[in-house]
Amino acid sequence: MTFDLQRIIESKRAWRRALAQRPVSEKLAMLDALRDRTRAIRAAASRLNVSSPARPEDGIKR
Amino acid sequence: MSIARVIRLINQMQADGVVERYAIGGAVGATFYLEPVATLDVDIFVAFRQQPGEIITSPSPIFDYLTARGGIIEGEYIVIAGWPVQFLPPTSPLVEEALAKAVTVEVEGTPAQVFTAEHLAAIALQTGRAKDHARLLQFIEAAVLDTRRFQALLQRHGLVERWQAFERKFLQGES
């Protein structure tokens, strides 16, 4: 393992490409799981009375 | 909770004649072409069957149909299979075209109608919020756009200048 930033960025790109090439049904199932997780994090954040994490719809959506 | 169930119900709604045509847009639509993008809702663009003499189309038939099948209305959304779904009419010639030219993608044997990658990218450019720019960059980085079709879309819908500004801002120095 190294802290070669260029390699880290390239590795992230490769991972995203690999995800993009998964079957659509698998990717839609991932969306289901992502949404569950986001809701759980928000609920936990509100219980802790901390500011809510960035909303996905404020990031990359629609 | 399952988007696949949402798609099956919307297909049934179309088959039953409630909407003439539908297409998935937004983050869920983009996920057909890109890596999954976290989102909390599903955007479905719909063309309604217009009744003679009707000027304003109402989403009531959609809401009536879906609530009779377990959907729950929450503000502008209707929750189906755990997902808030928003039904949107086409609000520009670009979105009208996107709806007319939506493609059918099989999801485990279920047909799903979704905007083309080029239309999703052009709509992102037209909408122009920070998150839309991020989406557009994803499309470019993933190299899923047919350049000729995308450029033709930009020409047809008066988006060339906006595209050039986007290129200058975000793509300068990219190979």
Coordinates of N, CA and C in Angstrom, one line a residue:
Chain A
M1 N 0.8 -1.2 0.0 CA 0.0 0.0 0.0 C 0.9 1.3 0.0
T2 N 0.5 2.2 -0.8 CA 1.2 3.5 -0.8 C 0.2 4.6 -0.7
F3 N 0.8 5.8 -0.5 CA -0.1 7.0 -0.5 C 0.1 7.8 -1.8
D4 N 0.3 7.1 -2.9 CA 0.4 7.7 -4.2 C -1.0 8.2 -4.7
L5 N -1.2 9.5 -4.6 CA -2.5 10.0 -4.8 C -3.0 9.7 -6.2
Q6 N -2.1 9.7 -7.2 CA -2.5 9.4 -8.6 C -3.1 8.0 -8.7
R7 N -2.4 7.1 -8.0 CA -2.9 5.7 -8.0 C -4.2 5.5 -7.3
I8 N -4.3 6.3 -6.2 CA -5.6 6.2 -5.5 C -6.8 6.7 -6.3
I9 N -6.5 7.8 -7.0 CA -7.6 8.4 -7.9 C -7.9 7.4 -9.0
E10 N -6.9 6.8 -9.6 CA -7.1 5.9 -10.7 C -7.9 4.7 -10.2
S11 N -7.5 4.2 -9.0 CA -8.2 3.0 -8.4 C -9.7 3.3 -8.2
K12 N -10.0 4.6 -7.7 CA -11.4 4.9 -7.5 C -12.1 5.0 -8.8
R13 N -11.5 5.5 -9.8 CA -12.1 5.6 -11.1 C -12.4 4.2 -11.6
A14 N -11.5 3.3 -11.5 CA -11.6 1.9 -11.9 C -12.8 1.2 -11.2
W15 N -12.9 1.5 -9.9 CA -14.0 0.9 -9.1 C -15.3 1.4 -9.6
R16 N -15.4 2.7 -9.8 CA -16.7 3.3 -10.3 C -17.0 2.7 -11.7
R17 N -16.0 2.6 -12.5 CA -16.3 2.0 -13.9 C -16.9 0.6 -13.7
A18 N -16.2 -0.2 -12.8 CA -16.7 -1.6 -12.6 C -18.1 -1.6 -12.1
L19 N -18.4 -0.6 -11.2 CA -19.8 -0.6 -10.6 C -20.8 -0.2 -11.8
A20 N -20.4 0.7 -12.6 CA -21.3 1.1 -13.7 C -21.6 0.0 -14.7
Q21 N -20.7 -1.0 -14.8 CA -20.9 -2.1 -15.7 C -21.6 -3.2 -15.1
R22 N -22.0 -3.2 -13.9 CA -22.8 -4.2 -13.3 C -24.2 -4.3 -13.9
P23 N -24.9 -5.4 -13.8 CA -26.2 -5.5 -14.4 C -27.1 -4.4 -13.7
V24 N -28.1 -3.9 -14.5 CA -29.0 -2.8 -14.0 C -29.7 -3.3 -12.8
S25 N -30.2 -4.5 -12.8 CA -31.0 -5.0 -11.6 C -30.1 -5.0 -10.4
E26 N -28.8 -5.3 -10.5 CA -27.9 -5.3 -9.4 C -27.7 -3.8 -8.9
K27 N -27.6 -2.9 -9.9 CA -27.4 -1.5 -9.5 C -28.7 -0.9 -8.8
L28 N -29.8 -1.3 -9.3 CA -31.1 -0.8 -8.7 C -31.2 -1.4 -7.2
A29 N -30.8 -2.6 -7.0 CA -30.8 -3.2 -5.7 C -29.8 -2.4 -4.8
M30 N -28.7 -1.9 -5.4 CA -27.8 -1.1 -4.6 C -28.4 0.2 -4.2
L31 N -29.2 0.8 -5.1 CA -29.9 2.0 -4.8 C -30.9 1.8 -3.6
D32 N -31.5 0.7 -3.6 CA -32.4 0.3 -2.4 C -31.6 0.3 -1.1
A33 N -30.4 -0.3 -1.2 CA -29.6 -0.4 0.0 C -29.0 1.0 0.4
L34 N -28.6 1.7 -0.6 CA -28.0 3.1 -0.3 C -29.1 4.0 0.4
R35 N -30.3 3.8 -0.1 CA -31.4 4.7 0.5 C -31.6 4.3 2.0
D36 N -31.6 3.0 2.2 CA -31.8 2.5 3.6 C -30.7 3.1 4.5
R37 N -29.5 3.0 4.0 CA -28.4 3.5 4.8 C -28.4 5.0 5.0
T38 N -28.8 5.7 4.0 CA -28.9 7.2 4.2 C -29.9 7.5 5.2
R39 N -31.1 6.8 5.1 CA -32.1 7.1 6.1 C -31.7 6.8 7.5
A40 N -31.0 5.7 7.6 CA -30.5 5.2 9.0 C -29.5 6.3 9.5
I41 N -28.6 6.8 8.7 CA -27.6 7.7 9.1 C -28.3 9.0 9.6
R42 N -29.3 9.5 8.8 CA -30.0 10.7 9.1 C -30.8 10.5 10.4
A43 N -31.4 9.4 10.6 CA -32.1 9.2 11.9 C -31.2 9.2 13.0
A44 N -30.0 8.5 12.9 CA -29.0 8.5 14.0 C -28.5 9.9 14.3
A45 N -28.3 10.7 13.2 CA -27.8 12.0 13.4 C -28.8 12.9 14.1
S46 N -30.1 12.7 13.8 CA -31.1 13.5 14.4 C -31.2 13.1 15.9
R47 N -31.0 11.8 16.2 CA -31.1 11.3 17.6 C -30.0 12.0 18.4
L48 N -28.8 12.1 17.8 CA -27.6 12.6 18.5 C -27.7 14.2 18.5
N49 N -28.7 14.7 17.8 CA -28.9 16.2 17.8 C -27.7 16.9 17.2
V50 N -27.1 16.2 16.1 CA -26.1 16.9 15.4 C -26.6 17.3 14.0
S51 N -25.9 18.2 13.4 CA -26.4 18.6 12.1 C -26.4 17.4 11.1
S52 N -27.5 17.3 10.3 CA -27.7 16.2 9.4 C -26.5 16.1 8.4
P53 N -26.1 14.8 8.1 CA -25.1 14.7 7.0 C -25.7 15.2 5.7
A54 N -24.7 15.5 4.8 CA -25.1 16.1 3.5 C -26.2 15.2 2.9
R55 N -27.3 15.8 2.4 CA -28.3 15.1 1.8 C -27.9 14.7 0.4
P56 N -28.2 13.4 0.0 CA -27.7 13.0 -1.3 C -28.4 13.8 -2.4
E57 N -29.6 14.3 -2.1 CA -30.2 15.1 -3.2 C -29.6 16.5 -3.3
D58 N -28.7 16.9 -2.3 CA -28.0 18.1 -2.4 C -26.7 17.9 -3.2
G59 N -26.4 16.6 -3.4 CA -25.2 16.3 -4.1 C -25.4 15.9 -5.5
I60 N -25.4 14.7 -5.8 CA -25.6 14.2 -7.2 C -26.9 13.5 -7.3
K61 N -27.8 14.2 -7.9 CA -29.1 13.5 -8.1 C -29.9 14.3 -9.2
R62 N -30.9 13.6 -9.7 CA -31.8 14.1 -10.7 C -31.1 14.8 -11.8
Chain B
M1 N -38.6 -2.8 0.5 CA -38.3 -1.6 -0.3 C -37.6 -2.0 -1.6
S2 N -38.2 -1.7 -2.8 CA -37.6 -2.1 -4.0 C -38.0 -1.3 -5.2
I3 N -37.0 -0.8 -5.9 CA -37.3 0.0 -7.1 C -37.9 -0.9 -8.2
A4 N -37.5 -2.2 -8.2 CA -38.0 -3.1 -9.2 C -39.6 -3.2 -9.0
R5 N -40.1 -3.2 -7.8 CA -41.5 -3.2 -7.6 C -42.2 -2.0 -8.1
V6 N -41.5 -0.9 -7.9 CA -42.1 0.4 -8.4 C -42.2 0.3 -9.9
I7 N -41.2 -0.2 -10.6 CA -41.2 -0.3 -12.0 C -42.4 -1.2 -12.5
R8 N -42.5 -2.3 -11.8 CA -43.6 -3.3 -12.2 C -45.0 -2.6 -12.1
L9 N -45.2 -1.8 -11.0 CA -46.5 -1.2 -10.8 C -46.7 -0.1 -11.8
I10 N -45.7 0.7 -12.2 CA -45.8 1.7 -13.2 C -46.1 1.1 -14.5
N11 N -45.5 0.0 -14.8 CA -45.8 -0.7 -16.1 C -47.3 -1.1 -16.1
Q12 N -47.8 -1.6 -15.0 CA -49.2 -2.1 -14.9 C -50.1 -0.9 -15.1
M13 N -49.7 0.2 -14.5 CA -50.5 1.5 -14.6 C -50.6 1.9 -16.1
Q14 N -49.5 1.8 -16.8 CA -49.4 2.1 -18.2 C -50.3 1.2 -19.0
A15 N -50.2 -0.1 -18.7 CA -51.0 -1.1 -19.4 C -52.5 -0.9 -19.2
D16 N -52.8 -0.4 -18.0 CA -54.2 -0.1 -17.7 C -54.7 1.2 -18.2
G17 N -53.8 1.9 -18.9 CA -54.2 3.1 -19.7 C -54.3 4.4 -18.8
V18 N -53.7 4.4 -17.6 CA -53.7 5.6 -16.8 C -52.8 6.7 -17.4
V19 N -51.6 6.2 -17.8 CA -50.7 7.1 -18.5 C -50.4 6.6 -19.9
E20 N -50.1 7.5 -20.8 CA -49.8 7.1 -22.1 C -48.4 6.5 -22.2
R21 N -47.5 7.2 -21.6 CA -46.1 6.9 -21.7 C -45.4 7.4 -20.4
Y22 N -44.4 6.6 -20.0 CA -43.6 7.1 -18.8 C -42.1 6.9 -19.1
A23 N -41.3 7.6 -18.4 CA -39.8 7.3 -18.5 C -39.2 7.7 -17.1
I24 N -38.2 6.9 -16.7 CA -37.5 7.2 -15.5 C -36.4 8.2 -15.8
G25 N -36.4 9.2 -15.0 CA -35.3 10.2 -15.1 C -34.5 10.3 -13.8
G26 N -33.9 11.4 -13.6 CA -33.2 11.7 -12.3 C -32.1 10.7 -12.0
A27 N -31.8 10.6 -10.7 CA -30.7 9.8 -10.3 C -30.9 8.3 -10.6
V28 N -32.2 7.9 -10.5 CA -32.5 6.4 -10.8 C -32.2 6.2 -12.3
G29 N -32.7 7.1 -13.1 CA -32.4 7.0 -14.6 C -31.0 6.9 -14.9
A30 N -30.2 7.8 -14.2 CA -28.8 7.9 -14.5 C -28.1 6.6 -14.1
T31 N -28.6 5.9 -13.0 CA -28.0 4.6 -12.6 C -28.1 3.5 -13.6
F32 N -29.0 3.7 -14.6 CA -29.0 2.7 -15.7 C -27.7 2.8 -16.5
Y33 N -27.0 3.9 -16.5 CA -25.9 4.1 -17.3 C -24.6 4.2 -16.5
L34 N -24.7 4.7 -15.2 CA -23.5 5.0 -14.4 C -23.5 4.1 -13.2
E35 N -22.5 4.4 -12.3 CA -22.5 3.7 -11.1 C -23.7 4.2 -10.2
P36 N -24.2 3.4 -9.3 CA -25.4 3.8 -8.5 C -25.2 5.1 -7.8
V37 N -26.2 6.0 -7.9 CA -26.1 7.3 -7.3 C -27.1 7.4 -6.2
A38 N -26.6 7.6 -5.0 CA -27.6 7.7 -3.8 C -28.7 8.7 -4.1
T39 N -29.9 8.3 -3.8 CA -31.0 9.2 -3.9 C -32.1 8.7 -3.0
L40 N -33.0 9.7 -2.7 CA -34.1 9.3 -1.8 C -35.4 9.2 -2.5
D41 N -35.5 9.5 -3.7 CA -36.8 9.4 -4.4 C -36.6 9.0 -5.9
V42 N -37.7 8.7 -6.5 CA -37.7 8.3 -7.9 C -38.5 9.3 -8.7
D43 N -37.9 9.8 -9.8 CA -38.6 10.8 -10.7 C -39.1 10.0 -11.9
I44 N -40.4 10.1 -12.1 CA -41.0 9.4 -13.3 C -41.7 10.5 -14.1
F45 N -41.3 10.7 -15.3 CA -41.9 11.6 -16.2 C -43.0 10.9 -17.0
V46 N -44.1 11.6 -17.1 CA -45.3 10.9 -17.7 C -46.0 11.8 -18.7
A47 N -46.5 11.1 -19.7 CA -47.4 11.8 -20.7 C -48.8 11.3 -20.4
F48 N -49.7 12.2 -20.2 CA -51.0 11.9 -19.9 C -51.9 11.7 -21.1
R49 N -52.9 10.9 -21.0 CA -53.9 10.9 -22.0 C -54.8 12.1 -21.8
Q50 N -54.8 13.1 -22.7 CA -55.5 14.3 -22.5 C -57.0 14.0 -23.0
Q51 N -57.9 14.4 -22.1 CA -59.3 14.3 -22.5 C -59.7 15.5 -23.4
P52 N -60.7 15.3 -24.3 CA -61.1 16.4 -25.2 C -61.5 17.6 -24.3
G53 N -61.1 18.8 -24.7 CA -61.5 20.0 -24.0 C -60.7 20.2 -22.7
E54 N -59.8 19.3 -22.3 CA -59.1 19.5 -21.1 C -57.9 20.3 -21.4
I55 N -57.7 21.3 -20.6 CA -56.5 22.2 -20.7 C -55.4 21.8 -19.8
I56 N -55.8 21.7 -18.5 CA -54.8 21.3 -17.5 C -54.9 19.8 -17.2
T57 N -53.8 19.1 -17.4 CA -53.8 17.7 -17.1 C -53.6 17.6 -15.6
S58 N -54.3 16.6 -15.0 CA -54.2 16.4 -13.5 C -53.6 15.1 -13.2
P59 N -52.8 15.1 -12.2 CA -52.2 13.8 -11.8 C -53.1 12.9 -11.0
S60 N -54.3 13.4 -10.8 CA -55.3 12.6 -9.9 C -55.5 11.2 -10.3
P61 N -55.6 10.9 -11.6 CA -55.9 9.5 -12.0 C -54.7 8.6 -11.5
I62 N -53.5 9.2 -11.6 CA -52.3 8.4 -11.2 C -52.4 8.1 -9.7
F63 N -52.6 9.2 -8.9 CA -52.7 9.0 -7.5 C -53.8 8.1 -7.1
D64 N -55.0 8.2 -7.7 CA -56.1 7.4 -7.4 C -55.8 5.9 -7.7
Y65 N -55.1 5.7 -8.8 CA -54.8 4.3 -9.2 C -53.8 3.7 -8.2
L66 N -52.8 4.5 -7.8 CA -51.8 4.0 -7.0 C -52.2 3.8 -5.5
T67 N -53.0 4.8 -5.0 CA -53.5 4.6 -3.6 C -54.4 3.4 -3.5
A68 N -55.1 3.1 -4.6 CA -56.0 1.9 -4.5 C -55.1 0.6 -4.5
R69 N -53.8 0.8 -4.8 CA -52.9 -0.4 -4.8 C -51.9 -0.3 -3.7
G70 N -52.2 0.5 -2.7 CA -51.3 0.5 -1.5 C -50.4 1.7 -1.4
G71 N -50.4 2.6 -2.4 CA -49.6 3.8 -2.4 C -50.1 4.8 -1.3
I72 N -49.1 5.5 -0.8 CA -49.5 6.5 0.3 C -49.0 7.9 -0.2
I73 N -50.0 8.8 -0.2 CA -49.6 10.2 -0.6 C -48.9 10.9 0.5
E74 N -47.7 11.4 0.1 CA -47.0 12.3 1.1 C -46.6 13.6 0.3
G75 N -47.4 14.6 0.5 CA -47.1 15.9 -0.2 C -47.2 15.6 -1.7
E76 N -46.1 16.0 -2.4 CA -46.1 15.8 -3.9 C -45.7 14.4 -4.3
Y77 N -45.4 13.6 -3.3 CA -44.9 12.3 -3.6 C -46.0 11.2 -3.4
I78 N -45.8 10.1 -4.0 CA -46.6 9.0 -3.5 C -45.6 7.8 -3.2
V79 N -45.8 7.3 -2.0 CA -44.8 6.3 -1.6 C -45.3 4.9 -2.1
I80 N -44.4 4.3 -2.9 CA -44.7 2.9 -3.4 C -43.6 2.0 -3.1
A81 N -43.9 0.9 -2.5 CA -42.8 -0.1 -2.2 C -41.7 0.6 -1.4
G82 N -42.1 1.5 -0.5 CA -41.1 2.2 0.3 C -40.4 3.3 -0.3
W83 N -40.6 3.6 -1.6 CA -39.9 4.7 -2.3 C -40.9 5.8 -2.5
P84 N -40.5 7.1 -2.2 CA -41.3 8.2 -2.6 C -41.1 8.4 -4.1
V85 N -42.2 8.4 -4.8 CA -42.1 8.6 -6.3 C -42.8 9.9 -6.7
Q86 N -42.1 10.7 -7.5 CA -42.7 11.9 -8.0 C -43.0 11.8 -9.4
F87 N -44.2 12.1 -9.8 CA -44.6 12.1 -11.2 C -44.5 13.5 -11.8
L88 N -43.8 13.6 -12.9 CA -43.6 15.0 -13.4 C -44.0 15.0 -14.9
P89 N -44.7 16.1 -15.2 CA -45.0 16.3 -16.7 C -43.8 16.9 -17.4
P90 N -43.7 16.7 -18.7 CA -42.6 17.3 -19.4 C -42.8 18.8 -19.4
T91 N -41.7 19.5 -19.0 CA -41.9 21.0 -18.8 C -41.1 21.7 -19.9
S92 N -40.5 21.1 -20.8 CA -39.7 21.8 -21.8 C -39.7 20.9 -23.1
P93 N -39.4 21.5 -24.2 CA -39.3 20.6 -25.5 C -38.3 19.5 -25.3
L94 N -37.2 19.8 -24.6 CA -36.1 18.8 -24.4 C -36.7 17.6 -23.6
V95 N -37.4 17.9 -22.5 CA -38.0 16.8 -21.7 C -39.1 16.0 -22.5
E96 N -39.8 16.8 -23.3 CA -40.9 16.2 -24.2 C -40.2 15.2 -25.1
E97 N -39.1 15.6 -25.7 CA -38.4 14.7 -26.6 C -37.8 13.5 -25.9
A98 N -37.2 13.8 -24.7 CA -36.7 12.7 -23.9 C -37.7 11.6 -23.6
L99 N -38.9 12.1 -23.3 CA -40.0 11.2 -23.0 C -40.4 10.4 -24.3
A100 N -40.4 11.1 -25.4 CA -40.8 10.4 -26.6 C -39.8 9.4 -27.1
K101 N -38.5 9.7 -26.8 CA -37.4 8.8 -27.3 C -36.9 7.9 -26.2
A102 N -37.6 7.8 -25.1 CA -37.1 6.9 -24.0 C -36.9 5.5 -24.5
V103 N -35.9 4.8 -23.9 CA -35.6 3.5 -24.4 C -36.1 2.4 -23.4
T104 N -36.3 1.2 -23.8 CA -36.8 0.2 -22.9 C -35.6 -0.7 -22.5
V105 N -35.4 -0.8 -21.2 CA -34.3 -1.7 -20.7 C -34.9 -2.8 -19.9
E106 N -34.5 -4.0 -20.2 CA -35.0 -5.1 -19.4 C -34.3 -5.2 -18.0
V107 N -35.1 -5.3 -17.0 CA -34.6 -5.4 -15.6 C -35.1 -6.8 -15.1
E108 N -34.3 -7.8 -15.2 CA -34.7 -9.1 -14.8 C -36.1 -9.5 -15.4
G109 N -36.2 -9.3 -16.7 CA -37.5 -9.7 -17.3 C -38.6 -8.7 -17.3
T110 N -38.4 -7.6 -16.6 CA -39.4 -6.5 -16.5 C -38.9 -5.3 -17.4
P111 N -39.7 -4.9 -18.4 CA -39.3 -3.7 -19.2 C -39.4 -2.5 -18.3
A112 N -38.3 -1.7 -18.4 CA -38.3 -0.3 -17.8 C -38.0 0.7 -18.8
Q113 N -38.9 1.7 -18.8 CA -38.6 2.8 -19.8 C -37.8 3.9 -19.1
V114 N -36.7 4.3 -19.8 CA -35.8 5.2 -19.2 C -35.3 6.2 -20.2
F115 N -35.0 7.4 -19.8 CA -34.4 8.4 -20.7 C -33.1 7.9 -21.3
T116 N -32.7 8.3 -22.5 CA -31.4 7.9 -23.0 C -30.3 8.7 -22.2
A117 N -29.1 8.2 -22.3 CA -28.0 8.8 -21.5 C -27.8 10.2 -22.1
E118 N -28.0 10.4 -23.4 CA -27.8 11.8 -24.0 C -28.8 12.7 -23.5
H119 N -30.1 12.3 -23.4 CA -31.1 13.1 -22.9 C -30.9 13.5 -21.4
L120 N -30.5 12.5 -20.6 CA -30.3 12.8 -19.2 C -29.1 13.8 -19.1
A121 N -28.1 13.7 -19.9 CA -27.0 14.6 -19.8 C -27.4 16.0 -20.2
A122 N -28.2 16.1 -21.3 CA -28.6 17.4 -21.8 C -29.6 18.0 -20.8
I123 N -30.4 17.2 -20.2 CA -31.4 17.8 -19.2 C -30.5 18.3 -18.0
A124 N -29.5 17.6 -17.6 CA -28.6 18.1 -16.5 C -28.0 19.4 -16.9
L125 N -27.5 19.5 -18.1 CA -26.9 20.8 -18.6 C -28.0 21.9 -18.5
Q126 N -29.1 21.6 -19.0 CA -30.2 22.6 -19.1 C -30.6 23.0 -17.7
T127 N -30.7 22.1 -16.7 CA -31.2 22.4 -15.4 C -30.1 23.2 -14.7
G128 N -28.8 22.7 -14.8 CA -27.7 23.6 -14.4 C -27.4 23.8 -13.0
R129 N -28.0 23.0 -12.0 CA -27.6 23.2 -10.6 C -26.2 22.5 -10.4
A130 N -25.6 22.7 -9.3 CA -24.3 22.1 -9.0 C -24.4 20.6 -9.1
K131 N -25.5 20.0 -8.6 CA -25.6 18.6 -8.7 C -25.8 18.1 -10.1
D132 N -26.4 18.9 -10.9 CA -26.6 18.5 -12.3 C -25.3 18.6 -13.1
H133 N -24.4 19.5 -12.7 CA -23.1 19.6 -13.3 C -22.3 18.4 -12.9
A134 N -22.4 18.0 -11.7 CA -21.7 16.8 -11.2 C -22.2 15.6 -12.0
R135 N -23.5 15.5 -12.2 CA -24.1 14.4 -13.0 C -23.5 14.3 -14.4
L136 N -23.5 15.5 -15.0 CA -23.0 15.6 -16.4 C -21.5 15.2 -16.4
L137 N -20.7 15.6 -15.5 CA -19.3 15.2 -15.4 C -19.2 13.6 -15.3
Q138 N -20.1 13.1 -14.5 CA -20.1 11.6 -14.4 C -20.4 10.9 -15.8
F139 N -21.3 11.5 -16.5 CA -21.6 10.9 -17.8 C -20.4 11.0 -18.8
I140 N -19.7 12.2 -18.7 CA -18.6 12.4 -19.5 C -17.4 11.4 -19.1
E141 N -17.2 11.4 -17.8 CA -16.1 10.5 -17.4 C -16.3 9.0 -17.7
A142 N -17.6 8.6 -17.6 CA -17.9 7.2 -17.9 C -17.9 6.9 -19.4
A143 N -17.8 8.0 -20.2 CA -17.8 7.8 -21.7 C -19.0 7.0 -22.2
V144 N -20.2 7.3 -21.7 CA -21.3 6.6 -22.2 C -22.2 7.4 -23.2
L145 N -21.8 8.6 -23.4 CA -22.5 9.4 -24.4 C -22.1 9.2 -25.8
D146 N -23.1 9.1 -26.7 CA -22.8 9.1 -28.1 C -22.6 10.6 -28.5
T147 N -21.4 11.0 -28.8 CA -21.1 12.4 -29.0 C -21.9 13.0 -30.1
R148 N -22.1 12.3 -31.2 CA -22.9 12.9 -32.3 C -24.3 13.2 -31.9
R149 N -24.9 12.2 -31.2 CA -26.3 12.4 -30.8 C -26.4 13.5 -29.7
F150 N -25.4 13.5 -28.8 CA -25.4 14.6 -27.8 C -25.3 16.0 -28.4
Q151 N -24.4 16.1 -29.3 CA -24.2 17.4 -30.0 C -25.4 17.9 -30.7
A152 N -26.1 16.9 -31.4 CA -27.3 17.2 -32.1 C -28.4 17.7 -31.2
L153 N -28.4 17.0 -30.0 CA -29.4 17.5 -29.0 C -29.2 18.9 -28.6
L154 N -27.9 19.2 -28.3 CA -27.5 20.5 -27.9 C -27.9 21.6 -28.9
Q155 N -27.7 21.3 -30.2 CA -28.0 22.2 -31.3 C -29.6 22.4 -31.3
R156 N -30.3 21.3 -31.3 CA -31.7 21.3 -31.4 C -32.4 22.1 -30.3
H157 N -31.8 22.1 -29.1 CA -32.5 22.7 -28.0 C -31.8 23.9 -27.5
G158 N -30.9 24.5 -28.3 CA -30.3 25.8 -28.0 C -29.4 25.7 -26.8
L159 N -28.6 24.6 -26.6 CA -27.8 24.5 -25.5 C -26.3 24.6 -25.8
V160 N -26.0 25.0 -27.0 CA -24.6 25.0 -27.4 C -23.7 25.9 -26.6
E161 N -24.2 27.1 -26.4 CA -23.5 28.1 -25.6 C -23.3 27.6 -24.2
R162 N -24.3 27.1 -23.6 CA -24.3 26.6 -22.3 C -23.2 25.5 -22.1
W163 N -23.2 24.6 -23.2 CA -22.2 23.5 -23.2 C -20.8 24.1 -23.3
Q164 N -20.6 25.1 -24.1 CA -19.3 25.7 -24.2 C -18.8 26.3 -22.9
A165 N -19.7 26.9 -22.2 CA -19.4 27.5 -20.9 C -19.0 26.4 -19.9
F166 N -19.8 25.3 -20.0 CA -19.5 24.1 -19.1 C -18.2 23.5 -19.4
E167 N -17.9 23.4 -20.7 CA -16.5 22.9 -21.1 C -15.4 23.8 -20.6
R168 N -15.6 25.1 -20.7 CA -14.6 26.0 -20.2 C -14.4 25.9 -18.7
K169 N -15.5 25.7 -18.0 CA -15.4 25.7 -16.6 C -14.9 24.4 -16.0
F170 N -15.3 23.3 -16.6 CA -15.1 22.0 -16.0 C -14.1 21.1 -16.8
L171 N -14.0 21.3 -18.0 CA -13.3 20.3 -18.8 C -11.9 20.9 -19.4
Q172 N -11.6 22.1 -19.1 CA -10.4 22.7 -19.6 C -9.2 21.9 -19.0
G173 N -8.3 21.5 -19.9 CA -7.1 20.8 -19.4 C -7.4 19.3 -19.3
E174 N -8.6 18.8 -19.5 CA -8.9 17.4 -19.5 C -8.5 16.8 -20.9
S175 N -8.0 15.6 -20.9 CA -7.6 15.0 -22.2 C -8.8 14.3 -22.7

